[in-house]
Amino acid sequence: MISAIIGRLSQAFLLLLVMSVIGFIGIHSVGNPVFNLVNAETATPEDIRRATVALGLDQPVWHQYFRFIGNVLTGNFGTSYIYHLPAFQLVMGKLPATLELAIVAMMIAAPAGVLLGLLAGRRKDKPVDRTILRLSVIALSIPSFWLSMMLILIGAILTGWFPSGGRGPTGALLGTEWSFLTLDGLRQLTLPALALALPNIALIARLTRSGTIEVETQDFTRFCQAKGLSPRRILFRHTLPNISVPIVTIIGMQFGGMLAFAVVVESIFNWPGVGKLLIDSIQLLDRPVVMATLTFISIAFVALNALVDLFYVVLDPRTRRSA
């Protein structure tokens, strides 16, 4: 168990290091942020040179990278070129919005996906099963930006039930502002949460269906049927616990994906989260904020995946030797 933990943490560290190199080289190969800080029409070459030296952009890229790593180890991600605030502080200020969106989306996706998967697995090859499978294929196939725009078209423009974007009014809880504490905030939260939840409902439903079909053929299930237990009791007391490990695994991995890849949804719905901050910072060439955001997203995604893997090892002793 200890060796599995050490090995998984080592892989996570190496992955974060590689991702930091790729992100740093990528953001430093696009544009020059100096021209966003000085007036390009009136600035003299000397003004541009002084701004470049002040930002440390006159150094080679490898030197800038090692300086960045050294600062990160001390918790310093630099100061935003645009907002003139600590970059990490900006990311943490946007985190509650992204965290709230991901939690609400998973609270919709997990129970809905599990229930649909159980229903499809119990009704294998029947109309309800084929319908759920076809809808899941559609939900997994359509791009997130198209799904978001269709939700805006139907939920905001045609029906007017929900706002088309923004976070709306919030309420304070534990020193942090949350949208779900107000009715208008919940209405603002509904469409972007559905945009994140629908593909995950389809994924969880398909996984649950396959697990249900497999478990329904096991001897212990037939024994429960022979004892006269009701189908509902067998389904929820015996089938569901036996397929819960892969379901919990995929839920954890998809939750990490929501935190890391909610960029498109947040941008379309103008949701002021970490993903939208990343897009805005890339457009403004705000390199410290971009690197702070990428680092946070990478750590969150890798950490959640590592925790899910370790949780799988704890729940299923058969995987400890292979791990």
PDB file of C-alpha atoms in Angstrom:
ATOM      1  CA  MET A   1       0.000   0.000   0.000  1.00  0.00           C
ATOM      2  CA  ILE A   2       2.814   2.397   0.914  1.00  0.00           C
ATOM      3  CA  SER A   3       4.683   1.588  -2.304  1.00  0.00           C
ATOM      4  CA  ALA A   4       1.513   2.236  -4.307  1.00  0.00           C
ATOM      5  CA  ILE A   5       1.132   5.654  -2.661  1.00  0.00           C
ATOM      6  CA  ILE A   6       4.788   6.571  -3.241  1.00  0.00           C
ATOM      7  CA  GLY A   7       4.640   5.440  -6.865  1.00  0.00           C
ATOM      8  CA  ARG A   8       1.440   7.363  -7.565  1.00  0.00           C
ATOM      9  CA  LEU A   9       2.769  10.545  -5.949  1.00  0.00           C
ATOM     10  CA  SER A  10       6.004  10.255  -7.958  1.00  0.00           C
ATOM     11  CA  GLN A  11       4.020   9.983 -11.175  1.00  0.00           C
ATOM     12  CA  ALA A  12       1.941  12.994 -10.178  1.00  0.00           C
ATOM     13  CA  PHE A  13       5.051  15.081  -9.470  1.00  0.00           C
ATOM     14  CA  LEU A  14       6.652  14.206 -12.805  1.00  0.00           C
ATOM     15  CA  LEU A  15       3.413  14.934 -14.653  1.00  0.00           C
ATOM     16  CA  LEU A  16       3.124  18.349 -12.994  1.00  0.00           C
ATOM     17  CA  LEU A  17       6.719  19.137 -13.919  1.00  0.00           C
ATOM     18  CA  VAL A  18       6.145  18.232 -17.568  1.00  0.00           C
ATOM     19  CA  MET A  19       2.919  20.229 -17.688  1.00  0.00           C
ATOM     20  CA  SER A  20       4.652  23.269 -16.199  1.00  0.00           C
ATOM     21  CA  VAL A  21       7.357  23.118 -18.881  1.00  0.00           C
ATOM     22  CA  ILE A  22       4.819  22.818 -21.713  1.00  0.00           C
ATOM     23  CA  GLY A  23       2.640  25.608 -20.334  1.00  0.00           C
ATOM     24  CA  PHE A  24       5.581  27.946 -19.697  1.00  0.00           C
ATOM     25  CA  ILE A  25       7.060  27.497 -23.168  1.00  0.00           C
ATOM     26  CA  GLY A  26       3.637  27.811 -24.797  1.00  0.00           C
ATOM     27  CA  ILE A  27       2.661  31.085 -23.107  1.00  0.00           C
ATOM     28  CA  HIS A  28       6.114  32.593 -23.675  1.00  0.00           C
ATOM     29  CA  SER A  29       5.994  31.848 -27.388  1.00  0.00           C
ATOM     30  CA  VAL A  30       2.879  33.960 -27.978  1.00  0.00           C
ATOM     31  CA  GLY A  31       3.097  37.746 -28.251  1.00  0.00           C
ATOM     32  CA  ASN A  32       4.904  40.269 -26.104  1.00  0.00           C
ATOM     33  CA  PRO A  33       3.084  41.476 -22.953  1.00  0.00           C
ATOM     34  CA  VAL A  34       5.180  44.644 -22.862  1.00  0.00           C
ATOM     35  CA  PHE A  35       3.026  46.200 -25.588  1.00  0.00           C
ATOM     36  CA  ASN A  36      -0.022  45.769 -23.345  1.00  0.00           C
ATOM     37  CA  LEU A  37       1.686  47.794 -20.636  1.00  0.00           C
ATOM     38  CA  VAL A  38       3.065  50.707 -22.614  1.00  0.00           C
ATOM     39  CA  ASN A  39       1.475  52.919 -25.226  1.00  0.00           C
ATOM     40  CA  ALA A  40       2.778  51.484 -28.472  1.00  0.00           C
ATOM     41  CA  GLU A  41       2.144  54.768 -30.313  1.00  0.00           C
ATOM     42  CA  THR A  42       4.033  57.071 -27.962  1.00  0.00           C
ATOM     43  CA  ALA A  43       6.524  54.730 -26.256  1.00  0.00           C
ATOM     44  CA  THR A  44      10.154  55.034 -27.301  1.00  0.00           C
ATOM     45  CA  PRO A  45      12.450  52.034 -27.747  1.00  0.00           C
ATOM     46  CA  GLU A  46      14.039  52.958 -24.411  1.00  0.00           C
ATOM     47  CA  ASP A  47      10.633  52.816 -22.696  1.00  0.00           C
ATOM     48  CA  ILE A  48      10.030  49.359 -24.163  1.00  0.00           C
ATOM     49  CA  ARG A  49      13.506  48.207 -23.103  1.00  0.00           C
ATOM     50  CA  ARG A  50      13.023  49.410 -19.523  1.00  0.00           C
ATOM     51  CA  ALA A  51       9.617  47.672 -19.299  1.00  0.00           C
ATOM     52  CA  THR A  52      11.126  44.474 -20.655  1.00  0.00           C
ATOM     53  CA  VAL A  53      13.946  44.549 -18.093  1.00  0.00           C
ATOM     54  CA  ALA A  54      11.522  45.393 -15.258  1.00  0.00           C
ATOM     55  CA  LEU A  55       9.430  42.328 -16.056  1.00  0.00           C
ATOM     56  CA  GLY A  56      12.509  40.115 -16.409  1.00  0.00           C
ATOM     57  CA  LEU A  57      11.613  39.294 -20.005  1.00  0.00           C
ATOM     58  CA  ASP A  58      15.112  40.120 -21.235  1.00  0.00           C
ATOM     59  CA  GLN A  59      16.409  36.866 -19.748  1.00  0.00           C
ATOM     60  CA  PRO A  60      16.492  33.560 -21.689  1.00  0.00           C
ATOM     61  CA  VAL A  61      13.364  31.428 -21.428  1.00  0.00           C
ATOM     62  CA  TRP A  62      15.151  28.684 -19.465  1.00  0.00           C
ATOM     63  CA  HIS A  63      16.336  31.253 -16.925  1.00  0.00           C
ATOM     64  CA  GLN A  64      12.802  32.644 -16.593  1.00  0.00           C
ATOM     65  CA  TYR A  65      11.457  29.103 -16.103  1.00  0.00           C
ATOM     66  CA  PHE A  66      13.845  28.201 -13.284  1.00  0.00           C
ATOM     67  CA  ARG A  67      13.102  31.536 -11.636  1.00  0.00           C
ATOM     68  CA  PHE A  68       9.390  30.724 -11.923  1.00  0.00           C
ATOM     69  CA  ILE A  69       9.907  27.280 -10.336  1.00  0.00           C
ATOM     70  CA  GLY A  70      11.914  28.835  -7.511  1.00  0.00           C
ATOM     71  CA  ASN A  71       9.183  31.383  -6.849  1.00  0.00           C
ATOM     72  CA  VAL A  72       6.457  28.697  -6.974  1.00  0.00           C
ATOM     73  CA  LEU A  73       8.263  26.674  -4.309  1.00  0.00           C
ATOM     74  CA  THR A  74       7.951  29.693  -2.025  1.00  0.00           C
ATOM     75  CA  GLY A  75       4.287  30.241  -2.944  1.00  0.00           C
ATOM     76  CA  ASN A  76       4.942  33.255  -5.177  1.00  0.00           C
ATOM     77  CA  PHE A  77       3.414  33.173  -8.667  1.00  0.00           C
ATOM     78  CA  GLY A  78       4.245  36.778  -9.436  1.00  0.00           C
ATOM     79  CA  THR A  79       2.087  39.867  -9.881  1.00  0.00           C
ATOM     80  CA  SER A  80      -0.494  40.293 -12.613  1.00  0.00           C
ATOM     81  CA  TYR A  81       0.597  42.629 -15.397  1.00  0.00           C
ATOM     82  CA  ILE A  82      -2.976  43.874 -15.849  1.00  0.00           C
ATOM     83  CA  TYR A  83      -4.624  43.811 -12.425  1.00  0.00           C
ATOM     84  CA  HIS A  84      -1.466  44.569 -10.388  1.00  0.00           C
ATOM     85  CA  LEU A  85      -2.455  41.951  -7.811  1.00  0.00           C
ATOM     86  CA  PRO A  86      -0.761  38.686  -6.776  1.00  0.00           C
ATOM     87  CA  ALA A  87      -1.580  36.120  -9.460  1.00  0.00           C
ATOM     88  CA  PHE A  88      -2.394  33.353  -7.005  1.00  0.00           C
ATOM     89  CA  GLN A  89      -4.764  35.687  -5.138  1.00  0.00           C
ATOM     90  CA  LEU A  90      -6.675  36.286  -8.371  1.00  0.00           C
ATOM     91  CA  VAL A  91      -7.006  32.545  -8.991  1.00  0.00           C
ATOM     92  CA  MET A  92      -8.219  31.872  -5.457  1.00  0.00           C
ATOM     93  CA  GLY A  93     -10.739  34.687  -5.817  1.00  0.00           C
ATOM     94  CA  LYS A  94     -12.258  32.937  -8.846  1.00  0.00           C
ATOM     95  CA  LEU A  95     -12.100  29.425  -7.367  1.00  0.00           C
ATOM     96  CA  PRO A  96     -15.451  29.480  -5.467  1.00  0.00           C
ATOM     97  CA  ALA A  97     -17.383  30.137  -8.680  1.00  0.00           C
ATOM     98  CA  THR A  98     -15.732  27.218 -10.504  1.00  0.00           C
ATOM     99  CA  LEU A  99     -15.990  24.931  -7.482  1.00  0.00           C
ATOM    100  CA  GLU A 100     -19.672  25.742  -7.052  1.00  0.00           C
ATOM    101  CA  LEU A 101     -20.382  25.110 -10.727  1.00  0.00           C
ATOM    102  CA  ALA A 102     -18.569  21.760 -10.699  1.00  0.00           C
ATOM    103  CA  ILE A 103     -20.221  20.573  -7.470  1.00  0.00           C
ATOM    104  CA  VAL A 104     -23.740  21.424  -8.641  1.00  0.00           C
ATOM    105  CA  ALA A 105     -23.093  19.801 -12.028  1.00  0.00           C
ATOM    106  CA  MET A 106     -21.851  16.602 -10.379  1.00  0.00           C
ATOM    107  CA  MET A 107     -24.788  16.611  -7.941  1.00  0.00           C
ATOM    108  CA  ILE A 108     -26.994  16.501 -11.051  1.00  0.00           C
ATOM    109  CA  ALA A 109     -24.869  14.061 -13.069  1.00  0.00           C
ATOM    110  CA  ALA A 110     -24.073  11.391 -10.462  1.00  0.00           C
ATOM    111  CA  PRO A 111     -27.581  10.405  -9.250  1.00  0.00           C
ATOM    112  CA  ALA A 112     -29.170  10.889 -12.680  1.00  0.00           C
ATOM    113  CA  GLY A 113     -26.481   8.835 -14.427  1.00  0.00           C
ATOM    114  CA  VAL A 114     -26.593   6.022 -11.863  1.00  0.00           C
ATOM    115  CA  LEU A 115     -30.402   5.769 -11.924  1.00  0.00           C
ATOM    116  CA  LEU A 116     -30.548   5.795 -15.737  1.00  0.00           C
ATOM    117  CA  GLY A 117     -27.771   3.197 -15.917  1.00  0.00           C
ATOM    118  CA  LEU A 118     -29.518   0.910 -13.434  1.00  0.00           C
ATOM    119  CA  LEU A 119     -32.766   1.274 -15.342  1.00  0.00           C
ATOM    120  CA  ALA A 120     -31.109   0.503 -18.675  1.00  0.00           C
ATOM    121  CA  GLY A 121     -29.207  -2.453 -17.235  1.00  0.00           C
ATOM    122  CA  ARG A 122     -32.350  -3.987 -15.756  1.00  0.00           C
ATOM    123  CA  ARG A 123     -34.234  -3.496 -19.043  1.00  0.00           C
ATOM    124  CA  LYS A 124     -31.466  -4.734 -21.353  1.00  0.00           C
ATOM    125  CA  ASP A 125     -32.372  -4.685 -25.078  1.00  0.00           C
ATOM    126  CA  LYS A 126     -35.804  -3.242 -24.330  1.00  0.00           C
ATOM    127  CA  PRO A 127     -37.066   0.119 -25.687  1.00  0.00           C
ATOM    128  CA  VAL A 128     -36.077   2.043 -22.555  1.00  0.00           C
ATOM    129  CA  ASP A 129     -32.554   0.603 -22.733  1.00  0.00           C
ATOM    130  CA  ARG A 130     -32.143   1.446 -26.415  1.00  0.00           C
ATOM    131  CA  THR A 131     -33.493   4.960 -25.821  1.00  0.00           C
ATOM    132  CA  ILE A 132     -31.047   5.641 -22.984  1.00  0.00           C
ATOM    133  CA  LEU A 133     -28.140   4.307 -25.055  1.00  0.00           C
ATOM    134  CA  ARG A 134     -29.009   6.482 -28.056  1.00  0.00           C
ATOM    135  CA  LEU A 135     -29.425   9.600 -25.933  1.00  0.00           C
ATOM    136  CA  SER A 136     -26.116   8.911 -24.187  1.00  0.00           C
ATOM    137  CA  VAL A 137     -24.314   8.622 -27.526  1.00  0.00           C
ATOM    138  CA  ILE A 138     -25.776  11.976 -28.587  1.00  0.00           C
ATOM    139  CA  ALA A 139     -24.841  13.634 -25.292  1.00  0.00           C
ATOM    140  CA  LEU A 140     -21.257  12.363 -25.520  1.00  0.00           C
ATOM    141  CA  SER A 141     -20.875  13.306 -29.180  1.00  0.00           C
ATOM    142  CA  ILE A 142     -22.016  16.920 -29.299  1.00  0.00           C
ATOM    143  CA  PRO A 143     -19.384  19.601 -28.526  1.00  0.00           C
ATOM    144  CA  SER A 144     -19.720  21.461 -25.244  1.00  0.00           C
ATOM    145  CA  PHE A 145     -19.877  24.863 -26.952  1.00  0.00           C
ATOM    146  CA  TRP A 146     -22.800  23.764 -29.162  1.00  0.00           C
ATOM    147  CA  LEU A 147     -24.602  22.251 -26.182  1.00  0.00           C
ATOM    148  CA  SER A 148     -24.107  25.464 -24.208  1.00  0.00           C
ATOM    149  CA  MET A 149     -25.486  27.592 -27.030  1.00  0.00           C
ATOM    150  CA  MET A 150     -28.528  25.308 -27.425  1.00  0.00           C
ATOM    151  CA  LEU A 151     -29.229  25.565 -23.702  1.00  0.00           C
ATOM    152  CA  ILE A 152     -29.068  29.352 -23.970  1.00  0.00           C
ATOM    153  CA  LEU A 153     -31.354  29.287 -27.011  1.00  0.00           C
ATOM    154  CA  ILE A 154     -33.956  27.060 -25.347  1.00  0.00           C
ATOM    155  CA  GLY A 155     -33.661  28.021 -21.690  1.00  0.00           C
ATOM    156  CA  ALA A 156     -33.000  31.746 -22.022  1.00  0.00           C
ATOM    157  CA  ILE A 157     -34.182  33.038 -25.393  1.00  0.00           C
ATOM    158  CA  LEU A 158     -37.168  30.881 -26.386  1.00  0.00           C
ATOM    159  CA  THR A 159     -38.633  30.249 -22.941  1.00  0.00           C
ATOM    160  CA  GLY A 160     -37.037  32.991 -20.842  1.00  0.00           C
ATOM    161  CA  TRP A 161     -36.897  30.686 -17.832  1.00  0.00           C
ATOM    162  CA  PHE A 162     -33.223  31.263 -17.056  1.00  0.00           C
ATOM    163  CA  PRO A 163     -30.687  34.058 -17.583  1.00  0.00           C
ATOM    164  CA  SER A 164     -28.259  33.605 -20.466  1.00  0.00           C
ATOM    165  CA  GLY A 165     -25.083  34.376 -18.548  1.00  0.00           C
ATOM    166  CA  GLY A 166     -23.355  35.856 -15.542  1.00  0.00           C
ATOM    167  CA  ARG A 167     -23.300  34.712 -11.944  1.00  0.00           C
ATOM    168  CA  GLY A 168     -25.994  36.950 -10.514  1.00  0.00           C
ATOM    169  CA  PRO A 169     -26.567  37.788  -6.835  1.00  0.00           C
ATOM    170  CA  THR A 170     -24.731  35.750  -4.220  1.00  0.00           C
ATOM    171  CA  GLY A 171     -24.978  35.057  -0.507  1.00  0.00           C
ATOM    172  CA  ALA A 172     -22.167  34.876   2.024  1.00  0.00           C
ATOM    173  CA  LEU A 173     -21.274  31.611   3.748  1.00  0.00           C
ATOM    174  CA  LEU A 174     -18.040  31.053   5.707  1.00  0.00           C
ATOM    175  CA  GLY A 175     -16.645  34.278   4.307  1.00  0.00           C
ATOM    176  CA  THR A 176     -17.221  33.276   0.665  1.00  0.00           C
ATOM    177  CA  GLU A 177     -19.895  34.328  -1.807  1.00  0.00           C
ATOM    178  CA  TRP A 178     -22.059  31.521  -3.265  1.00  0.00           C
ATOM    179  CA  SER A 179     -24.759  31.707  -5.925  1.00  0.00           C
ATOM    180  CA  PHE A 180     -26.839  28.782  -4.643  1.00  0.00           C
ATOM    181  CA  LEU A 181     -27.774  30.764  -1.532  1.00  0.00           C
ATOM    182  CA  THR A 182     -30.084  33.070  -3.534  1.00  0.00           C
ATOM    183  CA  LEU A 183     -32.980  32.218  -5.835  1.00  0.00           C
ATOM    184  CA  ASP A 184     -31.693  34.400  -8.680  1.00  0.00           C
ATOM    185  CA  GLY A 185     -28.240  32.918  -8.204  1.00  0.00           C
ATOM    186  CA  LEU A 186     -29.672  29.408  -8.600  1.00  0.00           C
ATOM    187  CA  ARG A 187     -31.367  30.466 -11.830  1.00  0.00           C
ATOM    188  CA  GLN A 188     -28.046  31.816 -13.111  1.00  0.00           C
ATOM    189  CA  LEU A 189     -26.358  28.557 -12.109  1.00  0.00           C
ATOM    190  CA  THR A 190     -28.807  26.189 -13.786  1.00  0.00           C
ATOM    191  CA  LEU A 191     -27.827  26.406 -17.462  1.00  0.00           C
ATOM    192  CA  PRO A 192     -24.018  26.230 -17.074  1.00  0.00           C
ATOM    193  CA  ALA A 193     -24.409  23.382 -14.568  1.00  0.00           C
ATOM    194  CA  LEU A 194     -26.573  21.475 -17.068  1.00  0.00           C
ATOM    195  CA  ALA A 195     -24.002  22.099 -19.807  1.00  0.00           C
ATOM    196  CA  LEU A 196     -21.368  20.396 -17.653  1.00  0.00           C
ATOM    197  CA  ALA A 197     -23.687  17.704 -16.283  1.00  0.00           C
ATOM    198  CA  LEU A 198     -25.325  16.286 -19.429  1.00  0.00           C
ATOM    199  CA  PRO A 199     -22.220  14.615 -20.952  1.00  0.00           C
ATOM    200  CA  ASN A 200     -21.308  13.219 -17.539  1.00  0.00           C
ATOM    201  CA  ILE A 201     -24.821  11.825 -17.059  1.00  0.00           C
ATOM    202  CA  ALA A 202     -24.355   9.898 -20.291  1.00  0.00           C
ATOM    203  CA  LEU A 203     -20.909   8.600 -19.310  1.00  0.00           C
ATOM    204  CA  ILE A 204     -21.965   7.482 -15.822  1.00  0.00           C
ATOM    205  CA  ALA A 205     -25.153   5.903 -17.194  1.00  0.00           C
ATOM    206  CA  ARG A 206     -23.256   3.805 -19.738  1.00  0.00           C
ATOM    207  CA  LEU A 207     -20.749   2.638 -17.127  1.00  0.00           C
ATOM    208  CA  THR A 208     -23.525   1.794 -14.649  1.00  0.00           C
ATOM    209  CA  ARG A 209     -25.480  -0.065 -17.313  1.00  0.00           C
ATOM    210  CA  SER A 210     -22.552  -2.283 -18.282  1.00  0.00           C
ATOM    211  CA  GLY A 211     -21.797  -3.039 -14.632  1.00  0.00           C
ATOM    212  CA  THR A 212     -25.434  -3.854 -13.909  1.00  0.00           C
ATOM    213  CA  ILE A 213     -25.649  -6.261 -16.829  1.00  0.00           C
ATOM    214  CA  GLU A 214     -22.467  -7.999 -15.717  1.00  0.00           C
ATOM    215  CA  VAL A 215     -23.536  -8.345 -12.070  1.00  0.00           C
ATOM    216  CA  GLU A 216     -27.047  -9.518 -12.979  1.00  0.00           C
ATOM    217  CA  THR A 217     -25.508 -12.695 -14.449  1.00  0.00           C
ATOM    218  CA  GLN A 218     -23.521 -13.547 -11.299  1.00  0.00           C
ATOM    219  CA  ASP A 219     -24.473 -16.490  -9.093  1.00  0.00           C
ATOM    220  CA  PHE A 220     -25.137 -14.378  -5.991  1.00  0.00           C
ATOM    221  CA  THR A 221     -27.759 -12.364  -7.888  1.00  0.00           C
ATOM    222  CA  ARG A 222     -29.531 -15.521  -8.981  1.00  0.00           C
ATOM    223  CA  PHE A 223     -29.362 -16.774  -5.404  1.00  0.00           C
ATOM    224  CA  CYS A 224     -31.064 -13.575  -4.218  1.00  0.00           C
ATOM    225  CA  GLN A 225     -33.766 -14.084  -6.839  1.00  0.00           C
ATOM    226  CA  ALA A 226     -34.232 -17.685  -5.715  1.00  0.00           C
ATOM    227  CA  LYS A 227     -34.698 -16.466  -2.136  1.00  0.00           C
ATOM    228  CA  GLY A 228     -37.617 -14.366  -3.325  1.00  0.00           C
ATOM    229  CA  LEU A 229     -36.077 -10.925  -2.789  1.00  0.00           C
ATOM    230  CA  SER A 230     -37.764  -8.122  -4.684  1.00  0.00           C
ATOM    231  CA  PRO A 231     -36.010  -6.795  -7.828  1.00  0.00           C
ATOM    232  CA  ARG A 232     -35.682  -3.353  -6.228  1.00  0.00           C
ATOM    233  CA  ARG A 233     -33.982  -4.797  -3.124  1.00  0.00           C
ATOM    234  CA  ILE A 234     -31.592  -6.834  -5.262  1.00  0.00           C
ATOM    235  CA  LEU A 235     -30.805  -3.799  -7.387  1.00  0.00           C
ATOM    236  CA  PHE A 236     -30.044  -1.337  -4.594  1.00  0.00           C
ATOM    237  CA  ARG A 237     -28.772  -3.670  -1.848  1.00  0.00           C
ATOM    238  CA  HIS A 238     -26.680  -6.088  -3.896  1.00  0.00           C
ATOM    239  CA  THR A 239     -26.112  -4.927  -7.486  1.00  0.00           C
ATOM    240  CA  LEU A 240     -25.307  -1.266  -6.815  1.00  0.00           C
ATOM    241  CA  PRO A 241     -22.721  -1.900  -4.031  1.00  0.00           C
ATOM    242  CA  ASN A 242     -20.878  -4.356  -6.288  1.00  0.00           C
ATOM    243  CA  ILE A 243     -20.527  -1.848  -9.115  1.00  0.00           C
ATOM    244  CA  SER A 244     -19.892   1.182  -6.909  1.00  0.00           C
ATOM    245  CA  VAL A 245     -16.075   1.154  -7.148  1.00  0.00           C
ATOM    246  CA  PRO A 246     -15.821   1.952 -10.889  1.00  0.00           C
ATOM    247  CA  ILE A 247     -18.691   4.409 -10.563  1.00  0.00           C
ATOM    248  CA  VAL A 248     -16.976   6.284  -7.733  1.00  0.00           C
ATOM    249  CA  THR A 249     -13.758   6.228  -9.759  1.00  0.00           C
ATOM    250  CA  ILE A 250     -15.325   7.798 -12.841  1.00  0.00           C
ATOM    251  CA  ILE A 251     -17.208  10.355 -10.739  1.00  0.00           C
ATOM    252  CA  GLY A 252     -13.953  11.481  -9.120  1.00  0.00           C
ATOM    253  CA  MET A 253     -12.137  11.675 -12.445  1.00  0.00           C
ATOM    254  CA  GLN A 254     -14.970  13.582 -14.109  1.00  0.00           C
ATOM    255  CA  PHE A 255     -15.170  16.020 -11.205  1.00  0.00           C
ATOM    256  CA  GLY A 256     -11.485  16.781 -11.722  1.00  0.00           C
ATOM    257  CA  GLY A 257     -12.219  17.227 -15.409  1.00  0.00           C
ATOM    258  CA  MET A 258     -14.969  19.712 -14.596  1.00  0.00           C
ATOM    259  CA  LEU A 259     -12.537  21.812 -12.573  1.00  0.00           C
ATOM    260  CA  ALA A 260      -9.893  21.625 -15.270  1.00  0.00           C
ATOM    261  CA  PHE A 261     -11.914  21.834 -18.476  1.00  0.00           C
ATOM    262  CA  ALA A 262     -14.842  24.119 -17.658  1.00  0.00           C
ATOM    263  CA  VAL A 263     -13.159  26.809 -19.766  1.00  0.00           C
ATOM    264  CA  VAL A 264     -15.603  26.650 -22.677  1.00  0.00           C
ATOM    265  CA  VAL A 265     -18.738  26.597 -20.520  1.00  0.00           C
ATOM    266  CA  GLU A 266     -17.527  29.443 -18.302  1.00  0.00           C
ATOM    267  CA  SER A 267     -16.607  31.547 -21.325  1.00  0.00           C
ATOM    268  CA  ILE A 268     -19.936  31.049 -23.113  1.00  0.00           C
ATOM    269  CA  PHE A 269     -22.041  31.676 -20.005  1.00  0.00           C
ATOM    270  CA  ASN A 270     -19.757  34.497 -18.804  1.00  0.00           C
ATOM    271  CA  TRP A 271     -19.324  32.605 -15.540  1.00  0.00           C
ATOM    272  CA  PRO A 272     -16.578  34.358 -13.515  1.00  0.00           C
ATOM    273  CA  GLY A 273     -14.567  31.258 -12.669  1.00  0.00           C
ATOM    274  CA  VAL A 274     -11.005  30.044 -13.066  1.00  0.00           C
ATOM    275  CA  GLY A 275     -11.579  28.937 -16.681  1.00  0.00           C
ATOM    276  CA  LYS A 276     -12.796  32.344 -17.815  1.00  0.00           C
ATOM    277  CA  LEU A 277      -9.893  33.968 -15.957  1.00  0.00           C
ATOM    278  CA  LEU A 278      -7.525  31.753 -17.936  1.00  0.00           C
ATOM    279  CA  ILE A 279      -9.030  32.730 -21.293  1.00  0.00           C
ATOM    280  CA  ASP A 280      -9.026  36.434 -20.427  1.00  0.00           C
ATOM    281  CA  SER A 281      -5.416  36.264 -19.221  1.00  0.00           C
ATOM    282  CA  ILE A 282      -4.271  34.508 -22.397  1.00  0.00           C
ATOM    283  CA  GLN A 283      -5.898  37.205 -24.518  1.00  0.00           C
ATOM    284  CA  LEU A 284      -4.216  39.923 -22.430  1.00  0.00           C
ATOM    285  CA  LEU A 285      -0.871  38.033 -22.336  1.00  0.00           C
ATOM    286  CA  ASP A 286      -0.947  38.234 -18.541  1.00  0.00           C
ATOM    287  CA  ARG A 287       1.701  35.550 -18.098  1.00  0.00           C
ATOM    288  CA  PRO A 288       1.825  35.344 -14.267  1.00  0.00           C
ATOM    289  CA  VAL A 289      -1.944  34.805 -14.073  1.00  0.00           C
ATOM    290  CA  VAL A 290      -1.860  32.280 -16.914  1.00  0.00           C
ATOM    291  CA  MET A 291       0.866  30.236 -15.221  1.00  0.00           C
ATOM    292  CA  ALA A 292      -0.817  30.475 -11.814  1.00  0.00           C
ATOM    293  CA  THR A 293      -4.108  29.293 -13.330  1.00  0.00           C
ATOM    294  CA  LEU A 294      -2.496  26.463 -15.293  1.00  0.00           C
ATOM    295  CA  THR A 295      -0.541  25.356 -12.233  1.00  0.00           C
ATOM    296  CA  PHE A 296      -3.653  25.324 -10.047  1.00  0.00           C
ATOM    297  CA  ILE A 297      -5.696  23.435 -12.664  1.00  0.00           C
ATOM    298  CA  SER A 298      -2.892  20.903 -13.155  1.00  0.00           C
ATOM    299  CA  ILE A 299      -2.474  20.311  -9.425  1.00  0.00           C
ATOM    300  CA  ALA A 300      -6.227  19.973  -8.871  1.00  0.00           C
ATOM    301  CA  PHE A 301      -6.670  17.549 -11.772  1.00  0.00           C
ATOM    302  CA  VAL A 302      -3.642  15.400 -10.931  1.00  0.00           C
ATOM    303  CA  ALA A 303      -4.427  15.398  -7.201  1.00  0.00           C
ATOM    304  CA  LEU A 304      -8.034  14.306  -7.727  1.00  0.00           C
ATOM    305  CA  ASN A 305      -6.959  11.543 -10.103  1.00  0.00           C
ATOM    306  CA  ALA A 306      -4.303  10.381  -7.647  1.00  0.00           C
ATOM    307  CA  LEU A 307      -6.822  10.333  -4.805  1.00  0.00           C
ATOM    308  CA  VAL A 308      -9.253   8.347  -6.939  1.00  0.00           C
ATOM    309  CA  ASP A 309      -6.551   5.799  -7.785  1.00  0.00           C
ATOM    310  CA  LEU A 310      -5.588   5.452  -4.126  1.00  0.00           C
ATOM    311  CA  PHE A 311      -9.253   5.199  -3.146  1.00  0.00           C
ATOM    312  CA  TYR A 312      -9.639   2.385  -5.674  1.00  0.00           C
ATOM    313  CA  VAL A 313      -6.700   0.557  -4.100  1.00  0.00           C
ATOM    314  CA  VAL A 314      -8.246   0.928  -0.638  1.00  0.00           C
ATOM    315  CA  LEU A 315     -11.652  -0.368  -1.762  1.00  0.00           C
ATOM    316  CA  ASP A 316     -10.383  -3.210  -3.923  1.00  0.00           C
ATOM    317  CA  PRO A 317      -7.483  -5.168  -2.347  1.00  0.00           C
ATOM    318  CA  ARG A 318      -7.048  -7.123  -5.595  1.00  0.00           C
ATOM    319  CA  THR A 319      -5.503  -4.057  -7.242  1.00  0.00           C
ATOM    320  CA  ARG A 320      -2.833  -3.504  -4.573  1.00  0.00           C
ATOM    321  CA  ARG A 321      -0.370  -6.012  -6.020  1.00  0.00           C
ATOM    322  CA  SER A 322      -0.666  -4.625  -9.561  1.00  0.00           C
ATOM    323  CA  ALA A 323      -0.492  -1.059  -8.219  1.00  0.00           C
TER     324      ALA A 323
END
